[in-house]
Tab-separated table of C-alpha atoms in Angstrom:
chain	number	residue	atom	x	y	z
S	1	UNK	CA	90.835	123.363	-21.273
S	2	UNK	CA	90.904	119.729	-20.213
S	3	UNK	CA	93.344	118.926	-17.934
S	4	UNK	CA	96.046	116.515	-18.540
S	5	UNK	CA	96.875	113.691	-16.155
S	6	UNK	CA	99.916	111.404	-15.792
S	7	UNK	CA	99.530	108.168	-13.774
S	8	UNK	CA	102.435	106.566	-11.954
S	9	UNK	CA	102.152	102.851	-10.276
S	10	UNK	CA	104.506	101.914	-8.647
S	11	UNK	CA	104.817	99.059	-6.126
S	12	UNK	CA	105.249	99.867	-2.045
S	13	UNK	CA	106.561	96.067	-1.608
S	14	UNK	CA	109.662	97.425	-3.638
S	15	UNK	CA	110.208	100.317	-1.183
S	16	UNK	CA	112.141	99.083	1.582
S	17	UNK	CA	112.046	95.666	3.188
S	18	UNK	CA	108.159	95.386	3.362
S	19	UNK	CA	106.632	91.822	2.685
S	20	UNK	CA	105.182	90.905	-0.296
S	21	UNK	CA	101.433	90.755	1.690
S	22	UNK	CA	101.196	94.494	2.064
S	23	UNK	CA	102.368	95.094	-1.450
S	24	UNK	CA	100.286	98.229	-2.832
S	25	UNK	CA	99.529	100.614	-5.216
S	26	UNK	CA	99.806	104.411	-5.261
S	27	UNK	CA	98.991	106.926	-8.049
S	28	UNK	CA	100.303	110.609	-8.079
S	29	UNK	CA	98.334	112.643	-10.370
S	30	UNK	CA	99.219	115.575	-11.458
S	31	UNK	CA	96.568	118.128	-12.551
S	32	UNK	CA	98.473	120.917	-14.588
S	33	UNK	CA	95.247	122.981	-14.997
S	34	UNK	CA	95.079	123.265	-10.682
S	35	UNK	CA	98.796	123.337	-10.817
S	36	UNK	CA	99.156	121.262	-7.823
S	37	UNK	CA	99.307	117.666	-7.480
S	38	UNK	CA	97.914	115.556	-4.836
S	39	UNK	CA	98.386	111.861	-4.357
S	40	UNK	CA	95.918	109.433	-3.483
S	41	UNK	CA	96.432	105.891	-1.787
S	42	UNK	CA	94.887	102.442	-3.821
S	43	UNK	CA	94.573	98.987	-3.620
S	44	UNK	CA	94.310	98.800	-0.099
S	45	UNK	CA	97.767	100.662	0.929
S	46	UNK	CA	99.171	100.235	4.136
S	47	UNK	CA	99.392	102.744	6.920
S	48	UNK	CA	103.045	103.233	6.683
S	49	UNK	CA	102.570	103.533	2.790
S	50	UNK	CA	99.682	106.100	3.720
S	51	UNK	CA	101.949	108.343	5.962
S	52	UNK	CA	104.871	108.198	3.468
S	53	UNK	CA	102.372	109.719	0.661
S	54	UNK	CA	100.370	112.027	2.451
S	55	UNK	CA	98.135	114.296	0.017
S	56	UNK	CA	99.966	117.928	-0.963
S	57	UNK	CA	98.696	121.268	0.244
S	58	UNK	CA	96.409	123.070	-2.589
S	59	UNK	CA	97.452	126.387	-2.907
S	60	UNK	CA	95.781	129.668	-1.401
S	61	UNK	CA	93.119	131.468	-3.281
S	62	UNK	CA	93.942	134.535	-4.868
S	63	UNK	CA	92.281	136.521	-2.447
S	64	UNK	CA	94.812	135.090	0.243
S	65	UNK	CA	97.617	135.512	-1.693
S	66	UNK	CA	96.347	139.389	-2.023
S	67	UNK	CA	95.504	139.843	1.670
S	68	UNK	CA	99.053	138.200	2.258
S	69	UNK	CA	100.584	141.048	-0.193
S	70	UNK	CA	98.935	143.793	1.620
S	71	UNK	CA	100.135	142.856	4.885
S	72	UNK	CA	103.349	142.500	3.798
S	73	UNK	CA	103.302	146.045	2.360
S	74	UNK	CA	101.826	147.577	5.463
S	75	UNK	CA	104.833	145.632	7.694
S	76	UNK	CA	107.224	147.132	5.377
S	77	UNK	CA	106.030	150.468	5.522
S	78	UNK	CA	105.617	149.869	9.372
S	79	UNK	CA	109.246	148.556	9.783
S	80	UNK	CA	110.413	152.219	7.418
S	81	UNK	CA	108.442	154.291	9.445
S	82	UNK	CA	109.830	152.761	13.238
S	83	UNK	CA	113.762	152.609	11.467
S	84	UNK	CA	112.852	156.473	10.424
S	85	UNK	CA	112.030	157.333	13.738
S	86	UNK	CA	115.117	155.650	15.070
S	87	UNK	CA	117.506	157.968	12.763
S	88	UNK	CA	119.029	160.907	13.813
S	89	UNK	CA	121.925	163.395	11.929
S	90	UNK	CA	124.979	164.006	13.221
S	91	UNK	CA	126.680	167.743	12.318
S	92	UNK	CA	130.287	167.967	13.433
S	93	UNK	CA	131.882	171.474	13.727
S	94	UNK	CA	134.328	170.999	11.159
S	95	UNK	CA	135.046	168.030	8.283
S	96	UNK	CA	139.006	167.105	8.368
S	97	UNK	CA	140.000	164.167	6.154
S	98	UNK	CA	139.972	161.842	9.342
S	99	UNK	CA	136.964	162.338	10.097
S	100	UNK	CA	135.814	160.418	6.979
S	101	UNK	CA	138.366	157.775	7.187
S	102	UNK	CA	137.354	157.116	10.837
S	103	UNK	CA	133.487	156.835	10.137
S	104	UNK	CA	134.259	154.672	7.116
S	105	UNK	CA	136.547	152.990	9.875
S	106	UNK	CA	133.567	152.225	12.539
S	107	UNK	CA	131.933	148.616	12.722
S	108	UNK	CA	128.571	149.790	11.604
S	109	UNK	CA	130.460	151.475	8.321
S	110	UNK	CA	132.272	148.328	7.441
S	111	UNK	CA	129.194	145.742	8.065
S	112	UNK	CA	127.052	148.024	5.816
S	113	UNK	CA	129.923	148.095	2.994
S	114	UNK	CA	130.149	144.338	3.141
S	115	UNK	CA	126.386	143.978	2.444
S	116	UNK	CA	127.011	146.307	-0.478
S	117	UNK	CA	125.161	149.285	0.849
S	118	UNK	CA	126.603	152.661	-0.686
S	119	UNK	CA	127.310	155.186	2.584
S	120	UNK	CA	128.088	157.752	0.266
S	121	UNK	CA	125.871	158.170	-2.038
S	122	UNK	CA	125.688	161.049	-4.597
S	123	UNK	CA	122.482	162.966	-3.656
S	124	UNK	CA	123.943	163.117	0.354
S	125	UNK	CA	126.232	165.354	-0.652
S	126	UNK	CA	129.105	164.061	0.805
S	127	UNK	CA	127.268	163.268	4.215
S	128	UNK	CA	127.757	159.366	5.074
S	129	UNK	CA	124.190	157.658	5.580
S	130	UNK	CA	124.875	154.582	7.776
S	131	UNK	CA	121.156	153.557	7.056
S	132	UNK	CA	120.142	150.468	5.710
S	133	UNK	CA	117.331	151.558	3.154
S	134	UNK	CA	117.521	155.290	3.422
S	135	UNK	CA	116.767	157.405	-0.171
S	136	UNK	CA	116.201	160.645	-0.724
S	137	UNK	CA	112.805	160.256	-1.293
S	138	UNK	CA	112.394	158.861	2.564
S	139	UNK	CA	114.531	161.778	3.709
S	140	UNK	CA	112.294	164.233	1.779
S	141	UNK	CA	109.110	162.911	3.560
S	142	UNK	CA	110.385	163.020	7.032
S	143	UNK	CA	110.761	166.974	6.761
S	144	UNK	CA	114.210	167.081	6.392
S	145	UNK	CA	115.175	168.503	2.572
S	146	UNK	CA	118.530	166.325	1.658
S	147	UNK	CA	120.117	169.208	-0.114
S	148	UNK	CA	120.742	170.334	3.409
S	149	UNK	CA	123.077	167.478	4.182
S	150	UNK	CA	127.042	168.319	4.370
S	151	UNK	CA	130.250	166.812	4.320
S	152	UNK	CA	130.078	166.860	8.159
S	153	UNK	CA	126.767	165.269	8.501
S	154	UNK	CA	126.576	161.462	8.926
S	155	UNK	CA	123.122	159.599	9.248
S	156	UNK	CA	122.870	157.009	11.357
S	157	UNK	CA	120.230	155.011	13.507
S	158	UNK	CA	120.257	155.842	17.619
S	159	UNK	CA	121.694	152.333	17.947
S	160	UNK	CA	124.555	152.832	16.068
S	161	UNK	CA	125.343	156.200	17.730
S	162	UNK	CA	127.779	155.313	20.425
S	163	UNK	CA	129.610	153.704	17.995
S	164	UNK	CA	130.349	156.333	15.500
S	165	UNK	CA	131.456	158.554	18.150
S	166	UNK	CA	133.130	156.011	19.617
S	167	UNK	CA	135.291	156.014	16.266
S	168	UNK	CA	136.508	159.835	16.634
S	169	UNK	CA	138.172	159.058	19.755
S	170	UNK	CA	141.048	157.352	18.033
S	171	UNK	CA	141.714	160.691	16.893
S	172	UNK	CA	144.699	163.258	17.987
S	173	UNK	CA	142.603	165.667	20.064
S	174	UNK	CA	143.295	169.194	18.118
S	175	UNK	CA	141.891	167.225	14.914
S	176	UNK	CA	138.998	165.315	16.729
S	177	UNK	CA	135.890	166.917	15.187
S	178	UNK	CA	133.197	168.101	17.338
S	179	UNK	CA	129.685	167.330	17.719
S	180	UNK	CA	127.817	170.309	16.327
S	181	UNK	CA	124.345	169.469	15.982
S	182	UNK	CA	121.867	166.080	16.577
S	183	UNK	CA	118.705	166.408	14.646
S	184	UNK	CA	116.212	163.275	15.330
S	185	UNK	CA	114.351	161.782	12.193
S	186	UNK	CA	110.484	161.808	12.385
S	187	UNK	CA	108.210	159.294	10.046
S	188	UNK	CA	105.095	161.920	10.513
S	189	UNK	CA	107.262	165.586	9.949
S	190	UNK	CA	103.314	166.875	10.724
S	191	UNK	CA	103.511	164.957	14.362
S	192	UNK	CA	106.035	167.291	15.541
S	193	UNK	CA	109.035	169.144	14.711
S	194	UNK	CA	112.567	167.330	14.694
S	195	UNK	CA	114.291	167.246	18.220
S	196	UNK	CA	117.430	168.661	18.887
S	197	UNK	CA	120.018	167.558	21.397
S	198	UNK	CA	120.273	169.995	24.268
S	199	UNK	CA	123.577	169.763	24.103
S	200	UNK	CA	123.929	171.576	20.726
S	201	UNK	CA	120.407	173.861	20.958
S	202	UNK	CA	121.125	178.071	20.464
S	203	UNK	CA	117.921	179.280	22.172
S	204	UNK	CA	117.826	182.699	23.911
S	205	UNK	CA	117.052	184.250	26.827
S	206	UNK	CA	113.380	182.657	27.674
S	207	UNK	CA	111.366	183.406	30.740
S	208	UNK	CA	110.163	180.418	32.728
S	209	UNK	CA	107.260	180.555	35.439
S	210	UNK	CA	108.375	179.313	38.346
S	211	UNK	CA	105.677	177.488	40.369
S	212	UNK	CA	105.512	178.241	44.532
S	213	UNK	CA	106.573	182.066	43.648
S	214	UNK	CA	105.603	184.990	42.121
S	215	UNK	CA	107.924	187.967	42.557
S	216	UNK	CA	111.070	185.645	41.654
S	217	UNK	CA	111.415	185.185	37.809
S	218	UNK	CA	113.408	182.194	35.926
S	219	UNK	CA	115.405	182.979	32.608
S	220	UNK	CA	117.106	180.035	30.894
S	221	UNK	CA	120.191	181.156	28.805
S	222	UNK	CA	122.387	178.730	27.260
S	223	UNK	CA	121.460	176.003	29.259
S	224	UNK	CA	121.947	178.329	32.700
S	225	UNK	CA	119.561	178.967	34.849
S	226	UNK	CA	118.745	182.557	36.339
S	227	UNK	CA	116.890	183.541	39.191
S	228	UNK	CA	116.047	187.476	38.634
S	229	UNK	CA	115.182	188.777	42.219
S	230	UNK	CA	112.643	191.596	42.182
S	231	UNK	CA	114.419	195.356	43.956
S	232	UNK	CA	113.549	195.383	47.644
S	233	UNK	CA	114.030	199.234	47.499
S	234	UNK	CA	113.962	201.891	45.532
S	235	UNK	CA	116.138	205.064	44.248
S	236	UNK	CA	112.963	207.087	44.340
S	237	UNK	CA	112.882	210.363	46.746
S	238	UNK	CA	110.169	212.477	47.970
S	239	UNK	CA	112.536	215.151	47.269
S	240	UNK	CA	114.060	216.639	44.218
S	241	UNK	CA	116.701	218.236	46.589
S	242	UNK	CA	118.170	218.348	49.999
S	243	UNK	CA	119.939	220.671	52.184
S	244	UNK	CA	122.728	218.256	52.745
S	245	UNK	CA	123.406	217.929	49.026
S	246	UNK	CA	126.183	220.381	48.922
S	247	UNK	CA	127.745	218.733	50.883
S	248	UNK	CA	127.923	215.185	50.215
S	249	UNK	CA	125.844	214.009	52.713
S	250	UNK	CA	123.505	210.663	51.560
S	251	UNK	CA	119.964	211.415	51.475
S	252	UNK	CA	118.601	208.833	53.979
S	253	UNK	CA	115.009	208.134	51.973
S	254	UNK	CA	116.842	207.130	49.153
S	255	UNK	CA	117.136	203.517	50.588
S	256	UNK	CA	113.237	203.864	51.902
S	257	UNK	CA	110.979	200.592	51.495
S	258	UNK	CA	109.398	199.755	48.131
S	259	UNK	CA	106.032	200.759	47.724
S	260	UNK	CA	103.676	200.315	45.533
């Protein structure tokens, strides 16, 4: 297919106040098979006129264009994956009516609403996501199923944290909901599993070696440390039965030194 051409003159020595001795000629031609046009300088143009009609840019090759769409795809999934990992859930003890109204209430709530993000949306199950982006299908893929999600759950990112809680405390203290549960958002669920604030974790008693000793033995319960000291003597006898025993009398090995 040929391509079709317009030519444009006009004179420079209009343009301006320019004299009438550097009067030129430019043509813009437009190639509608390139689909770009480019401008070229004639009749001995001056270098003012030159500067002022500089040639366009050509376009990039497809290939460019393609490379350019592939790195934008990667940065987006990049940007997901680091906002993922930035996410954690927030499970409250109990879900009163003001605890709604004071999330919806918070700065980060209100900026989202105004973009016209939905922090309520159907398949949360009456959790509010404060997560610019988040779907199910993004939730499902970070290990965490959705259907889990409550009324008393609200999603946000770490940054946004202090201010959400920071919302509660306008609240009358026997209704102030407490926090429950904080379950941290992974982009690789494979990586490792979800971390859990310590200040909501049920974990029982769990022995811990303690380095520098051996006889002296650590249990952590409930976030309490316990040192369990080993028995420096025994209730073991020699004897079944004593003379004394009639009468009361303490058998005096009783309290004899531990041995092995």
């Amino acid at each position: 297919r040929a391509a079709r051409r317009s030519l444009c003159h006009t004179p420079l020595g209009s343009v301006g106040s320019a004299p009438r001795s550097s009067e030129a000629s430019f043509v813009m031609i437009y190639s509608h098979e390139e689909g770009s046009p480019t401008a070229e300088i004639r009749h001995g143009a001056t270098p003012t006129a030159t500067e002022d009609f500089a040639a366009f840019e050509e376009p990039p090759a497809a290939g460019a264009r393609a490379g350019a769409d592939g790195d934008d795809t990667h940065g987006a999934e990049q940007r997901q994956g680091d906002a993922l990992e930035s996410c954690v859930i927030l499970t409250f003890n109990k879900h009163p009516k003001q605890l709604s109204e004071a999330v919806l209430a918070s700065e980060t709530a209100q900026h989202l609403q105004a973009e016209g993000v939905d922090v309520e949306p159907a398949w949360a199950n009456g959790a509010k996501v404060l997560v610019r982006g988040l779907t199910q299908d993004i939730l499902q893929e970070s290990g965490y199923a959705p259907d889990k999600l409550r009324s008393c759950d609200v999603v946000v990112l770490q940054a946004d944290e202090e201010w959400v809680l920071a919302s509660l405390e306008s609240l009358n203290y026997r209704i102030r909901p407490r926090l429950k549960k904080r379950t941290a958002l992974e982009s690789d669920p494979h990586a490792s599993p979800a971390a859990e604030g310590a200040c909501c974790e049920e974990s029982g008693a769990e022995p811990v070696e303690s380095e520098g000793s051996s006889s002296a033995e650590v249990i952590v319960d409930k976030t309490f440390l316990h040192v369990k000291l080993p028995k420096m003597v025994t209730p073991r006898s020699n004897y079944t039965k004593s003379s004394n025993e009639k009468y009361g009398i303490p058998n005096p090995r009783i309290w004899g030194p531990l041995r092995e």
